[in-house]
mmCIF file with all atom_site columns, C-alpha atoms in Angstrom:
data_model
loop_
_atom_site.group_PDB
_atom_site.id
_atom_site.type_symbol
_atom_site.label_atom_id
_atom_site.label_alt_id
_atom_site.label_comp_id
_atom_site.label_asym_id
_atom_site.label_entity_id
_atom_site.label_seq_id
_atom_site.pdbx_PDB_ins_code
_atom_site.Cartn_x
_atom_site.Cartn_y
_atom_site.Cartn_z
_atom_site.occupancy
_atom_site.B_iso_or_equiv
_atom_site.pdbx_formal_charge
_atom_site.auth_seq_id
_atom_site.auth_comp_id
_atom_site.auth_asym_id
_atom_site.auth_atom_id
_atom_site.pdbx_PDB_model_num
ATOM 1   C CA . UNK A 1 1   ? 68.046 -22.060 25.579 1.00 60.00 ? 1   UNK A CA 1
ATOM 2   C CA . UNK A 1 2   ? 70.911 -23.637 23.659 1.00 69.00 ? 2   UNK A CA 1
ATOM 3   C CA . UNK A 1 3   ? 68.749 -26.748 23.387 1.00 72.00 ? 3   UNK A CA 1
ATOM 4   C CA . UNK A 1 4   ? 66.006 -24.633 21.842 1.00 74.00 ? 4   UNK A CA 1
ATOM 5   C CA . UNK A 1 5   ? 68.343 -23.089 19.247 1.00 78.00 ? 5   UNK A CA 1
ATOM 6   C CA . UNK A 1 6   ? 69.566 -26.560 18.311 1.00 76.00 ? 6   UNK A CA 1
ATOM 7   C CA . UNK A 1 7   ? 66.055 -27.884 17.736 1.00 76.00 ? 7   UNK A CA 1
ATOM 8   C CA . UNK A 1 8   ? 65.120 -24.667 15.927 1.00 78.00 ? 8   UNK A CA 1
ATOM 9   C CA . UNK A 1 9   ? 67.842 -25.471 13.422 1.00 78.00 ? 9   UNK A CA 1
ATOM 10  C CA . UNK A 1 10  ? 66.224 -28.851 12.865 1.00 76.00 ? 10  UNK A CA 1
ATOM 11  C CA . UNK A 1 11  ? 62.942 -27.149 11.925 1.00 77.00 ? 11  UNK A CA 1
ATOM 12  C CA . UNK A 1 12  ? 64.495 -25.668 8.841  1.00 75.00 ? 12  UNK A CA 1
ATOM 13  C CA . UNK A 1 13  ? 66.938 -28.437 7.964  1.00 74.00 ? 13  UNK A CA 1
ATOM 14  C CA . UNK A 1 14  ? 64.613 -31.439 7.916  1.00 69.00 ? 14  UNK A CA 1
ATOM 15  C CA . UNK A 1 15  ? 67.159 -33.707 6.238  1.00 71.00 ? 15  UNK A CA 1
ATOM 16  C CA . UNK A 1 16  ? 69.324 -33.406 9.329  1.00 74.00 ? 16  UNK A CA 1
ATOM 17  C CA . UNK A 1 17  ? 66.889 -35.332 11.520 1.00 75.00 ? 17  UNK A CA 1
ATOM 18  C CA . UNK A 1 18  ? 66.808 -38.218 9.031  1.00 75.00 ? 18  UNK A CA 1
ATOM 19  C CA . UNK A 1 19  ? 70.602 -38.380 9.175  1.00 76.00 ? 19  UNK A CA 1
ATOM 20  C CA . UNK A 1 20  ? 70.646 -39.080 12.899 1.00 79.00 ? 20  UNK A CA 1
ATOM 21  C CA . UNK A 1 21  ? 70.396 -42.519 14.474 1.00 80.00 ? 21  UNK A CA 1
ATOM 22  C CA . UNK A 1 22  ? 67.965 -45.148 13.234 1.00 82.00 ? 22  UNK A CA 1
ATOM 23  C CA . UNK A 1 23  ? 64.354 -44.888 12.152 1.00 82.00 ? 23  UNK A CA 1
ATOM 24  C CA . UNK A 1 24  ? 62.279 -45.898 15.202 1.00 83.00 ? 24  UNK A CA 1
ATOM 25  C CA . UNK A 1 25  ? 59.313 -48.266 15.116 1.00 85.00 ? 25  UNK A CA 1
ATOM 26  C CA . UNK A 1 26  ? 56.688 -46.545 12.948 1.00 85.00 ? 26  UNK A CA 1
ATOM 27  C CA . UNK A 1 27  ? 54.169 -46.828 15.808 1.00 87.00 ? 27  UNK A CA 1
ATOM 28  C CA . UNK A 1 28  ? 56.309 -44.610 18.037 1.00 90.00 ? 28  UNK A CA 1
ATOM 29  C CA . UNK A 1 29  ? 56.551 -41.981 15.306 1.00 90.00 ? 29  UNK A CA 1
ATOM 30  C CA . UNK A 1 30  ? 52.786 -42.068 14.801 1.00 92.00 ? 30  UNK A CA 1
ATOM 31  C CA . UNK A 1 31  ? 52.205 -41.748 18.572 1.00 93.00 ? 31  UNK A CA 1
ATOM 32  C CA . UNK A 1 32  ? 54.549 -38.729 18.585 1.00 93.00 ? 32  UNK A CA 1
ATOM 33  C CA . UNK A 1 33  ? 52.592 -37.271 15.653 1.00 94.00 ? 33  UNK A CA 1
ATOM 34  C CA . UNK A 1 34  ? 49.286 -37.676 17.538 1.00 95.00 ? 34  UNK A CA 1
ATOM 35  C CA . UNK A 1 35  ? 50.782 -35.939 20.579 1.00 95.00 ? 35  UNK A CA 1
ATOM 36  C CA . UNK A 1 36  ? 51.834 -33.096 18.263 1.00 96.00 ? 36  UNK A CA 1
ATOM 37  C CA . UNK A 1 37  ? 48.282 -32.916 16.908 1.00 96.00 ? 37  UNK A CA 1
ATOM 38  C CA . UNK A 1 38  ? 46.819 -32.875 20.426 1.00 96.00 ? 38  UNK A CA 1
ATOM 39  C CA . UNK A 1 39  ? 48.993 -29.833 21.196 1.00 96.00 ? 39  UNK A CA 1
ATOM 40  C CA . UNK A 1 40  ? 47.925 -28.184 17.938 1.00 97.00 ? 40  UNK A CA 1
ATOM 41  C CA . UNK A 1 41  ? 44.290 -28.725 18.938 1.00 96.00 ? 41  UNK A CA 1
ATOM 42  C CA . UNK A 1 42  ? 45.053 -27.171 22.324 1.00 96.00 ? 42  UNK A CA 1
ATOM 43  C CA . UNK A 1 43  ? 46.511 -24.166 20.503 1.00 96.00 ? 43  UNK A CA 1
ATOM 44  C CA . UNK A 1 44  ? 43.432 -23.935 18.275 1.00 97.00 ? 44  UNK A CA 1
ATOM 45  C CA . UNK A 1 45  ? 41.149 -24.198 21.315 1.00 96.00 ? 45  UNK A CA 1
ATOM 46  C CA . UNK A 1 46  ? 43.020 -21.323 22.993 1.00 95.00 ? 46  UNK A CA 1
ATOM 47  C CA . UNK A 1 47  ? 42.653 -19.244 19.810 1.00 96.00 ? 47  UNK A CA 1
ATOM 48  C CA . UNK A 1 48  ? 38.952 -20.111 19.707 1.00 95.00 ? 48  UNK A CA 1
ATOM 49  C CA . UNK A 1 49  ? 38.769 -19.028 23.347 1.00 93.00 ? 49  UNK A CA 1
ATOM 50  C CA . UNK A 1 50  ? 40.363 -15.707 22.432 1.00 93.00 ? 50  UNK A CA 1
ATOM 51  C CA . UNK A 1 51  ? 37.687 -15.106 19.766 1.00 93.00 ? 51  UNK A CA 1
ATOM 52  C CA . UNK A 1 52  ? 34.969 -16.278 22.160 1.00 92.00 ? 52  UNK A CA 1
ATOM 53  C CA . UNK A 1 53  ? 36.002 -13.856 24.943 1.00 88.00 ? 53  UNK A CA 1
ATOM 54  C CA . UNK A 1 54  ? 35.753 -10.968 22.497 1.00 89.00 ? 54  UNK A CA 1
ATOM 55  C CA . UNK A 1 55  ? 32.516 -12.077 20.846 1.00 88.00 ? 55  UNK A CA 1
ATOM 56  C CA . UNK A 1 56  ? 30.459 -13.538 23.653 1.00 85.00 ? 56  UNK A CA 1
ATOM 57  C CA . UNK A 1 57  ? 31.283 -11.229 26.583 1.00 81.00 ? 57  UNK A CA 1
ATOM 58  C CA . UNK A 1 58  ? 30.180 -7.857  25.191 1.00 80.00 ? 58  UNK A CA 1
ATOM 59  C CA . UNK A 1 59  ? 29.251 -6.537  28.662 1.00 79.00 ? 59  UNK A CA 1
ATOM 60  C CA . UNK A 1 60  ? 32.906 -6.502  29.774 1.00 78.00 ? 60  UNK A CA 1
ATOM 61  C CA . UNK A 1 61  ? 34.832 -3.258  29.458 1.00 83.00 ? 61  UNK A CA 1
ATOM 62  C CA . UNK A 1 62  ? 36.972 -3.097  26.316 1.00 85.00 ? 62  UNK A CA 1
ATOM 63  C CA . UNK A 1 63  ? 40.297 -3.208  28.154 1.00 87.00 ? 63  UNK A CA 1
ATOM 64  C CA . UNK A 1 64  ? 39.512 -6.350  30.153 1.00 83.00 ? 64  UNK A CA 1
ATOM 65  C CA . UNK A 1 65  ? 38.075 -8.090  27.109 1.00 87.00 ? 65  UNK A CA 1
ATOM 66  C CA . UNK A 1 66  ? 41.007 -7.266  24.828 1.00 90.00 ? 66  UNK A CA 1
ATOM 67  C CA . UNK A 1 67  ? 43.516 -8.186  27.556 1.00 89.00 ? 67  UNK A CA 1
ATOM 68  C CA . UNK A 1 68  ? 41.977 -11.601 28.146 1.00 87.00 ? 68  UNK A CA 1
ATOM 69  C CA . UNK A 1 69  ? 41.579 -12.277 24.437 1.00 91.00 ? 69  UNK A CA 1
ATOM 70  C CA . UNK A 1 70  ? 45.204 -11.305 23.727 1.00 93.00 ? 70  UNK A CA 1
ATOM 71  C CA . UNK A 1 71  ? 46.433 -13.496 26.606 1.00 90.00 ? 71  UNK A CA 1
ATOM 72  C CA . UNK A 1 72  ? 44.559 -16.487 25.178 1.00 91.00 ? 72  UNK A CA 1
ATOM 73  C CA . UNK A 1 73  ? 45.793 -15.812 21.632 1.00 94.00 ? 73  UNK A CA 1
ATOM 74  C CA . UNK A 1 74  ? 49.392 -15.470 22.847 1.00 94.00 ? 74  UNK A CA 1
ATOM 75  C CA . UNK A 1 75  ? 49.037 -18.758 24.724 1.00 93.00 ? 75  UNK A CA 1
ATOM 76  C CA . UNK A 1 76  ? 47.780 -20.316 21.476 1.00 95.00 ? 76  UNK A CA 1
ATOM 77  C CA . UNK A 1 77  ? 50.832 -19.090 19.554 1.00 96.00 ? 77  UNK A CA 1
ATOM 78  C CA . UNK A 1 78  ? 53.208 -20.403 22.243 1.00 94.00 ? 78  UNK A CA 1
ATOM 79  C CA . UNK A 1 79  ? 51.410 -23.715 22.278 1.00 95.00 ? 79  UNK A CA 1
ATOM 80  C CA . UNK A 1 80  ? 51.681 -24.168 18.495 1.00 95.00 ? 80  UNK A CA 1
ATOM 81  C CA . UNK A 1 81  ? 55.399 -23.287 18.430 1.00 94.00 ? 81  UNK A CA 1
ATOM 82  C CA . UNK A 1 82  ? 56.057 -25.532 21.368 1.00 94.00 ? 82  UNK A CA 1
ATOM 83  C CA . UNK A 1 83  ? 54.163 -28.367 19.654 1.00 95.00 ? 83  UNK A CA 1
ATOM 84  C CA . UNK A 1 84  ? 56.662 -28.380 16.765 1.00 94.00 ? 84  UNK A CA 1
ATOM 85  C CA . UNK A 1 85  ? 59.638 -27.983 19.087 1.00 92.00 ? 85  UNK A CA 1
ATOM 86  C CA . UNK A 1 86  ? 58.610 -30.855 21.335 1.00 93.00 ? 86  UNK A CA 1
ATOM 87  C CA . UNK A 1 87  ? 57.763 -33.079 18.370 1.00 93.00 ? 87  UNK A CA 1
ATOM 88  C CA . UNK A 1 88  ? 61.196 -32.498 16.801 1.00 92.00 ? 88  UNK A CA 1
ATOM 89  C CA . UNK A 1 89  ? 62.982 -33.131 20.085 1.00 91.00 ? 89  UNK A CA 1
ATOM 90  C CA . UNK A 1 90  ? 61.032 -36.352 20.734 1.00 92.00 ? 90  UNK A CA 1
ATOM 91  C CA . UNK A 1 91  ? 61.642 -37.560 17.185 1.00 90.00 ? 91  UNK A CA 1
ATOM 92  C CA . UNK A 1 92  ? 65.374 -36.916 17.540 1.00 89.00 ? 92  UNK A CA 1
ATOM 93  C CA . UNK A 1 93  ? 65.534 -38.579 20.969 1.00 90.00 ? 93  UNK A CA 1
ATOM 94  C CA . UNK A 1 94  ? 63.776 -41.665 19.586 1.00 90.00 ? 94  UNK A CA 1
ATOM 95  C CA . UNK A 1 95  ? 66.191 -41.852 16.654 1.00 88.00 ? 95  UNK A CA 1
ATOM 96  C CA . UNK A 1 96  ? 69.183 -41.574 18.961 1.00 88.00 ? 96  UNK A CA 1
ATOM 97  C CA . UNK A 1 97  ? 67.699 -44.026 21.479 1.00 87.00 ? 97  UNK A CA 1
ATOM 98  C CA . UNK A 1 98  ? 67.798 -41.413 24.245 1.00 86.00 ? 98  UNK A CA 1
ATOM 99  C CA . UNK A 1 99  ? 65.216 -40.687 26.944 1.00 87.00 ? 99  UNK A CA 1
ATOM 100 C CA . UNK A 1 100 ? 62.339 -38.503 25.798 1.00 88.00 ? 100 UNK A CA 1
ATOM 101 C CA . UNK A 1 101 ? 62.752 -34.825 26.726 1.00 87.00 ? 101 UNK A CA 1
ATOM 102 C CA . UNK A 1 102 ? 60.983 -33.583 29.834 1.00 88.00 ? 102 UNK A CA 1
ATOM 103 C CA . UNK A 1 103 ? 59.315 -30.199 29.808 1.00 88.00 ? 103 UNK A CA 1
ATOM 104 C CA . UNK A 1 104 ? 57.804 -27.716 32.216 1.00 90.00 ? 104 UNK A CA 1
ATOM 105 C CA . UNK A 1 105 ? 55.566 -26.273 29.521 1.00 91.00 ? 105 UNK A CA 1
ATOM 106 C CA . UNK A 1 106 ? 52.427 -28.269 30.526 1.00 92.00 ? 106 UNK A CA 1
ATOM 107 C CA . UNK A 1 107 ? 52.723 -26.887 34.078 1.00 94.00 ? 107 UNK A CA 1
ATOM 108 C CA . UNK A 1 108 ? 53.204 -23.325 32.838 1.00 92.00 ? 108 UNK A CA 1
ATOM 109 C CA . UNK A 1 109 ? 50.224 -23.627 30.501 1.00 92.00 ? 109 UNK A CA 1
ATOM 110 C CA . UNK A 1 110 ? 48.023 -25.046 33.279 1.00 93.00 ? 110 UNK A CA 1
ATOM 111 C CA . UNK A 1 111 ? 49.015 -22.205 35.599 1.00 93.00 ? 111 UNK A CA 1
ATOM 112 C CA . UNK A 1 112 ? 48.308 -19.638 32.862 1.00 88.00 ? 112 UNK A CA 1
ATOM 113 C CA . UNK A 1 113 ? 44.885 -21.150 32.093 1.00 89.00 ? 113 UNK A CA 1
ATOM 114 C CA . UNK A 1 114 ? 44.090 -21.254 35.835 1.00 92.00 ? 114 UNK A CA 1
ATOM 115 C CA . UNK A 1 115 ? 45.048 -17.574 36.193 1.00 89.00 ? 115 UNK A CA 1
ATOM 116 C CA . UNK A 1 116 ? 42.818 -16.603 33.251 1.00 83.00 ? 116 UNK A CA 1
ATOM 117 C CA . UNK A 1 117 ? 39.965 -18.669 34.717 1.00 86.00 ? 117 UNK A CA 1
ATOM 118 C CA . UNK A 1 118 ? 40.320 -17.016 38.144 1.00 90.00 ? 118 UNK A CA 1
ATOM 119 C CA . UNK A 1 119 ? 40.479 -13.617 36.433 1.00 81.00 ? 119 UNK A CA 1
ATOM 120 C CA . UNK A 1 120 ? 37.235 -14.437 34.610 1.00 79.00 ? 120 UNK A CA 1
ATOM 121 C CA . UNK A 1 121 ? 35.539 -15.465 37.874 1.00 84.00 ? 121 UNK A CA 1
ATOM 122 C CA . UNK A 1 122 ? 36.641 -12.225 39.550 1.00 85.00 ? 122 UNK A CA 1
ATOM 123 C CA . UNK A 1 123 ? 35.554 -10.128 36.564 1.00 77.00 ? 123 UNK A CA 1
ATOM 124 C CA . UNK A 1 124 ? 32.137 -11.771 36.407 1.00 76.00 ? 124 UNK A CA 1
ATOM 125 C CA . UNK A 1 125 ? 31.538 -11.760 40.208 1.00 82.00 ? 125 UNK A CA 1
ATOM 126 C CA . UNK A 1 126 ? 32.624 -8.207  40.891 1.00 79.00 ? 126 UNK A CA 1
ATOM 127 C CA . UNK A 1 127 ? 31.327 -7.020  37.588 1.00 70.00 ? 127 UNK A CA 1
ATOM 128 C CA . UNK A 1 128 ? 33.699 -4.670  35.788 1.00 62.00 ? 128 UNK A CA 1
ATOM 129 C CA . UNK A 1 129 ? 30.869 -4.418  33.399 1.00 55.00 ? 129 UNK A CA 1
ATOM 130 C CA . UNK A 1 130 ? 30.854 -0.670  32.974 1.00 50.00 ? 130 UNK A CA 1
ATOM 131 C CA . UNK A 1 131 ? 32.164 0.384   29.655 1.00 44.00 ? 131 UNK A CA 1
ATOM 132 C CA . UNK B 2 1   ? 48.538 -61.160 3.312  1.00 43.00 ? 1   UNK B CA 1
ATOM 133 C CA . UNK B 2 2   ? 46.243 -58.297 4.256  1.00 50.00 ? 2   UNK B CA 1
ATOM 134 C CA . UNK B 2 3   ? 45.868 -59.663 7.803  1.00 48.00 ? 3   UNK B CA 1
ATOM 135 C CA . UNK B 2 4   ? 49.639 -59.447 8.185  1.00 54.00 ? 4   UNK B CA 1
ATOM 136 C CA . UNK B 2 5   ? 49.793 -55.969 6.745  1.00 70.00 ? 5   UNK B CA 1
ATOM 137 C CA . UNK B 2 6   ? 47.178 -54.482 9.042  1.00 72.00 ? 6   UNK B CA 1
ATOM 138 C CA . UNK B 2 7   ? 48.457 -52.875 12.227 1.00 74.00 ? 7   UNK B CA 1
ATOM 139 C CA . UNK B 2 8   ? 46.720 -54.679 15.111 1.00 75.00 ? 8   UNK B CA 1
ATOM 140 C CA . UNK B 2 9   ? 46.640 -51.458 17.143 1.00 76.00 ? 9   UNK B CA 1
ATOM 141 C CA . UNK B 2 10  ? 45.142 -49.457 14.229 1.00 84.00 ? 10  UNK B CA 1
ATOM 142 C CA . UNK B 2 11  ? 47.831 -46.796 14.627 1.00 86.00 ? 11  UNK B CA 1
ATOM 143 C CA . UNK B 2 12  ? 47.495 -45.311 11.112 1.00 88.00 ? 12  UNK B CA 1
ATOM 144 C CA . UNK B 2 13  ? 43.706 -45.169 11.549 1.00 89.00 ? 13  UNK B CA 1
ATOM 145 C CA . UNK B 2 14  ? 44.025 -43.381 14.879 1.00 91.00 ? 14  UNK B CA 1
ATOM 146 C CA . UNK B 2 15  ? 46.527 -40.930 13.451 1.00 92.00 ? 15  UNK B CA 1
ATOM 147 C CA . UNK B 2 16  ? 44.229 -40.234 10.506 1.00 92.00 ? 16  UNK B CA 1
ATOM 148 C CA . UNK B 2 17  ? 41.339 -39.520 12.871 1.00 93.00 ? 17  UNK B CA 1
ATOM 149 C CA . UNK B 2 18  ? 43.595 -37.267 14.959 1.00 95.00 ? 18  UNK B CA 1
ATOM 150 C CA . UNK B 2 19  ? 44.252 -35.211 11.805 1.00 95.00 ? 19  UNK B CA 1
ATOM 151 C CA . UNK B 2 20  ? 40.503 -35.078 11.105 1.00 95.00 ? 20  UNK B CA 1
ATOM 152 C CA . UNK B 2 21  ? 39.757 -33.839 14.625 1.00 95.00 ? 21  UNK B CA 1
ATOM 153 C CA . UNK B 2 22  ? 42.431 -31.209 14.254 1.00 96.00 ? 22  UNK B CA 1
ATOM 154 C CA . UNK B 2 23  ? 41.026 -29.930 10.938 1.00 96.00 ? 23  UNK B CA 1
ATOM 155 C CA . UNK B 2 24  ? 37.639 -29.659 12.658 1.00 96.00 ? 24  UNK B CA 1
ATOM 156 C CA . UNK B 2 25  ? 39.188 -27.536 15.432 1.00 95.00 ? 25  UNK B CA 1
ATOM 157 C CA . UNK B 2 26  ? 40.861 -25.395 12.778 1.00 96.00 ? 26  UNK B CA 1
ATOM 158 C CA . UNK B 2 27  ? 37.515 -24.960 11.007 1.00 96.00 ? 27  UNK B CA 1
ATOM 159 C CA . UNK B 2 28  ? 35.868 -23.818 14.254 1.00 95.00 ? 28  UNK B CA 1
ATOM 160 C CA . UNK B 2 29  ? 38.584 -21.165 14.673 1.00 95.00 ? 29  UNK B CA 1
ATOM 161 C CA . UNK B 2 30  ? 38.115 -20.073 11.036 1.00 95.00 ? 30  UNK B CA 1
ATOM 162 C CA . UNK B 2 31  ? 34.325 -19.796 11.491 1.00 95.00 ? 31  UNK B CA 1
ATOM 163 C CA . UNK B 2 32  ? 34.859 -17.664 14.607 1.00 94.00 ? 32  UNK B CA 1
ATOM 164 C CA . UNK B 2 33  ? 37.120 -15.439 12.483 1.00 94.00 ? 33  UNK B CA 1
ATOM 165 C CA . UNK B 2 34  ? 34.273 -14.992 9.964  1.00 94.00 ? 34  UNK B CA 1
ATOM 166 C CA . UNK B 2 35  ? 31.887 -14.113 12.815 1.00 93.00 ? 35  UNK B CA 1
ATOM 167 C CA . UNK B 2 36  ? 34.410 -11.624 14.209 1.00 91.00 ? 36  UNK B CA 1
ATOM 168 C CA . UNK B 2 37  ? 34.711 -9.839  10.849 1.00 91.00 ? 37  UNK B CA 1
ATOM 169 C CA . UNK B 2 38  ? 30.938 -9.680  10.332 1.00 90.00 ? 38  UNK B CA 1
ATOM 170 C CA . UNK B 2 39  ? 30.496 -8.433  13.898 1.00 85.00 ? 39  UNK B CA 1
ATOM 171 C CA . UNK B 2 40  ? 33.008 -5.624  13.314 1.00 81.00 ? 40  UNK B CA 1
ATOM 172 C CA . UNK B 2 41  ? 31.027 -4.467  10.267 1.00 82.00 ? 41  UNK B CA 1
ATOM 173 C CA . UNK B 2 42  ? 33.257 -5.943  7.523  1.00 77.00 ? 42  UNK B CA 1
ATOM 174 C CA . UNK B 2 43  ? 35.733 -3.066  7.136  1.00 86.00 ? 43  UNK B CA 1
ATOM 175 C CA . UNK B 2 44  ? 38.282 -3.386  4.325  1.00 88.00 ? 44  UNK B CA 1
ATOM 176 C CA . UNK B 2 45  ? 41.109 -4.158  6.777  1.00 88.00 ? 45  UNK B CA 1
ATOM 177 C CA . UNK B 2 46  ? 38.863 -6.769  8.368  1.00 89.00 ? 46  UNK B CA 1
ATOM 178 C CA . UNK B 2 47  ? 38.130 -8.395  5.029  1.00 91.00 ? 47  UNK B CA 1
ATOM 179 C CA . UNK B 2 48  ? 41.850 -8.543  4.177  1.00 93.00 ? 48  UNK B CA 1
ATOM 180 C CA . UNK B 2 49  ? 42.572 -10.184 7.564  1.00 92.00 ? 49  UNK B CA 1
ATOM 181 C CA . UNK B 2 50  ? 39.724 -12.612 6.996  1.00 93.00 ? 50  UNK B CA 1
ATOM 182 C CA . UNK B 2 51  ? 41.037 -13.546 3.533  1.00 94.00 ? 51  UNK B CA 1
ATOM 183 C CA . UNK B 2 52  ? 44.463 -14.243 5.004  1.00 95.00 ? 52  UNK B CA 1
ATOM 184 C CA . UNK B 2 53  ? 42.831 -16.350 7.727  1.00 94.00 ? 53  UNK B CA 1
ATOM 185 C CA . UNK B 2 54  ? 40.990 -18.315 5.060  1.00 95.00 ? 54  UNK B CA 1
ATOM 186 C CA . UNK B 2 55  ? 44.343 -18.861 3.339  1.00 96.00 ? 55  UNK B CA 1
ATOM 187 C CA . UNK B 2 56  ? 45.838 -20.189 6.591  1.00 96.00 ? 56  UNK B CA 1
ATOM 188 C CA . UNK B 2 57  ? 42.817 -22.475 6.983  1.00 96.00 ? 57  UNK B CA 1
ATOM 189 C CA . UNK B 2 58  ? 43.229 -23.819 3.435  1.00 97.00 ? 58  UNK B CA 1
ATOM 190 C CA . UNK B 2 59  ? 46.950 -24.310 4.074  1.00 96.00 ? 59  UNK B CA 1
ATOM 191 C CA . UNK B 2 60  ? 46.199 -26.357 7.162  1.00 96.00 ? 60  UNK B CA 1
ATOM 192 C CA . UNK B 2 61  ? 43.624 -28.435 5.290  1.00 96.00 ? 61  UNK B CA 1
ATOM 193 C CA . UNK B 2 62  ? 46.162 -29.040 2.534  1.00 95.00 ? 62  UNK B CA 1
ATOM 194 C CA . UNK B 2 63  ? 48.818 -30.318 4.970  1.00 95.00 ? 63  UNK B CA 1
ATOM 195 C CA . UNK B 2 64  ? 46.253 -32.473 6.778  1.00 95.00 ? 64  UNK B CA 1
ATOM 196 C CA . UNK B 2 65  ? 44.889 -33.946 3.567  1.00 93.00 ? 65  UNK B CA 1
ATOM 197 C CA . UNK B 2 66  ? 48.365 -34.750 2.266  1.00 92.00 ? 66  UNK B CA 1
ATOM 198 C CA . UNK B 2 67  ? 49.200 -36.499 5.514  1.00 92.00 ? 67  UNK B CA 1
ATOM 199 C CA . UNK B 2 68  ? 45.875 -38.388 5.700  1.00 92.00 ? 68  UNK B CA 1
ATOM 200 C CA . UNK B 2 69  ? 46.482 -39.790 2.234  1.00 90.00 ? 69  UNK B CA 1
ATOM 201 C CA . UNK B 2 70  ? 49.844 -41.171 3.335  1.00 86.00 ? 70  UNK B CA 1
ATOM 202 C CA . UNK B 2 71  ? 48.076 -43.097 6.118  1.00 86.00 ? 71  UNK B CA 1
ATOM 203 C CA . UNK B 2 72  ? 46.737 -45.646 3.649  1.00 80.00 ? 72  UNK B CA 1
ATOM 204 C CA . UNK B 2 73  ? 49.600 -48.118 3.956  1.00 77.00 ? 73  UNK B CA 1
ATOM 205 C CA . UNK B 2 74  ? 50.175 -50.487 6.861  1.00 76.00 ? 74  UNK B CA 1
ATOM 206 C CA . UNK B 2 75  ? 53.429 -48.792 7.888  1.00 81.00 ? 75  UNK B CA 1
ATOM 207 C CA . UNK B 2 76  ? 53.290 -45.090 7.053  1.00 83.00 ? 76  UNK B CA 1
ATOM 208 C CA . UNK B 2 77  ? 56.440 -43.009 6.914  1.00 84.00 ? 77  UNK B CA 1
ATOM 209 C CA . UNK B 2 78  ? 56.954 -40.622 9.831  1.00 84.00 ? 78  UNK B CA 1
ATOM 210 C CA . UNK B 2 79  ? 55.667 -37.077 9.342  1.00 87.00 ? 79  UNK B CA 1
ATOM 211 C CA . UNK B 2 80  ? 58.179 -34.713 7.751  1.00 86.00 ? 80  UNK B CA 1
ATOM 212 C CA . UNK B 2 81  ? 59.468 -31.610 9.530  1.00 87.00 ? 81  UNK B CA 1
ATOM 213 C CA . UNK B 2 82  ? 58.062 -29.453 6.729  1.00 88.00 ? 82  UNK B CA 1
ATOM 214 C CA . UNK B 2 83  ? 54.513 -30.667 7.326  1.00 90.00 ? 83  UNK B CA 1
ATOM 215 C CA . UNK B 2 84  ? 54.739 -30.030 11.074 1.00 92.00 ? 84  UNK B CA 1
ATOM 216 C CA . UNK B 2 85  ? 56.198 -26.546 10.572 1.00 93.00 ? 85  UNK B CA 1
ATOM 217 C CA . UNK B 2 86  ? 53.566 -25.638 7.945  1.00 94.00 ? 86  UNK B CA 1
ATOM 218 C CA . UNK B 2 87  ? 50.684 -26.830 10.147 1.00 95.00 ? 87  UNK B CA 1
ATOM 219 C CA . UNK B 2 88  ? 52.000 -24.866 13.143 1.00 95.00 ? 88  UNK B CA 1
ATOM 220 C CA . UNK B 2 89  ? 52.657 -21.797 10.949 1.00 95.00 ? 89  UNK B CA 1
ATOM 221 C CA . UNK B 2 90  ? 49.013 -21.828 9.799  1.00 96.00 ? 90  UNK B CA 1
ATOM 222 C CA . UNK B 2 91  ? 47.866 -21.959 13.441 1.00 96.00 ? 91  UNK B CA 1
ATOM 223 C CA . UNK B 2 92  ? 50.195 -19.089 14.395 1.00 96.00 ? 92  UNK B CA 1
ATOM 224 C CA . UNK B 2 93  ? 48.912 -17.071 11.408 1.00 96.00 ? 93  UNK B CA 1
ATOM 225 C CA . UNK B 2 94  ? 45.314 -17.602 12.564 1.00 95.00 ? 94  UNK B CA 1
ATOM 226 C CA . UNK B 2 95  ? 46.229 -16.350 16.054 1.00 95.00 ? 95  UNK B CA 1
ATOM 227 C CA . UNK B 2 96  ? 48.122 -13.280 14.800 1.00 95.00 ? 96  UNK B CA 1
ATOM 228 C CA . UNK B 2 97  ? 45.284 -12.352 12.430 1.00 95.00 ? 97  UNK B CA 1
ATOM 229 C CA . UNK B 2 98  ? 42.817 -12.875 15.288 1.00 94.00 ? 98  UNK B CA 1
ATOM 230 C CA . UNK B 2 99  ? 44.792 -10.393 17.415 1.00 93.00 ? 99  UNK B CA 1
ATOM 231 C CA . UNK B 2 100 ? 44.735 -7.960  14.472 1.00 92.00 ? 100 UNK B CA 1
ATOM 232 C CA . UNK B 2 101 ? 40.953 -8.352  14.151 1.00 90.00 ? 101 UNK B CA 1
ATOM 233 C CA . UNK B 2 102 ? 40.431 -7.339  17.797 1.00 86.00 ? 102 UNK B CA 1
ATOM 234 C CA . UNK B 2 103 ? 41.510 -3.782  17.024 1.00 80.00 ? 103 UNK B CA 1
#
């Protein structure tokens, strides 16, 4: 958690990251930027999924639909915030010449997506279609 | 001279295309927001939320375009923290407005 607060400070004091260590090979920075963008796309896909659940599954009851949509949207928000956090931490580690940070976020996200998928299968199979 | 300047791994090109893909994803989310508002019957609250979503979409496009234009050189500068935070903030705004539109 302390780690998170530290990197959060970097978000809003961008000059601080430039002050640390040496500028890494530009290719590493660009690769880090593309990883950041891949996470942003994941966030956007989750948000799109949230819209899609609400718009394309009208036969579901309102509660189930809103719950699933909100879960996907919340996952999208987490994913976007985490994208910035991970990018900042990687950038700082590269400047300092440290190992890149490890993270359990990909596992958590996979588990969450799997749970939503299983929930969808159950909802569709057993049909909580009544309004 | 130009042969020396070009990155043999085309890293700036790949990064530029990554930004393009991401703006496309953002546009898909924005279009779904339009569909959501129309579906809900375009109430005044819905239209306000949609306008704010459009603003977030334009903000994202602005950041992406600024960054893509910096990719022209052989050795682009690393992305600034401000750009990353703005792009993520636009995505978060889209999600929060989407949640608002559900109700």
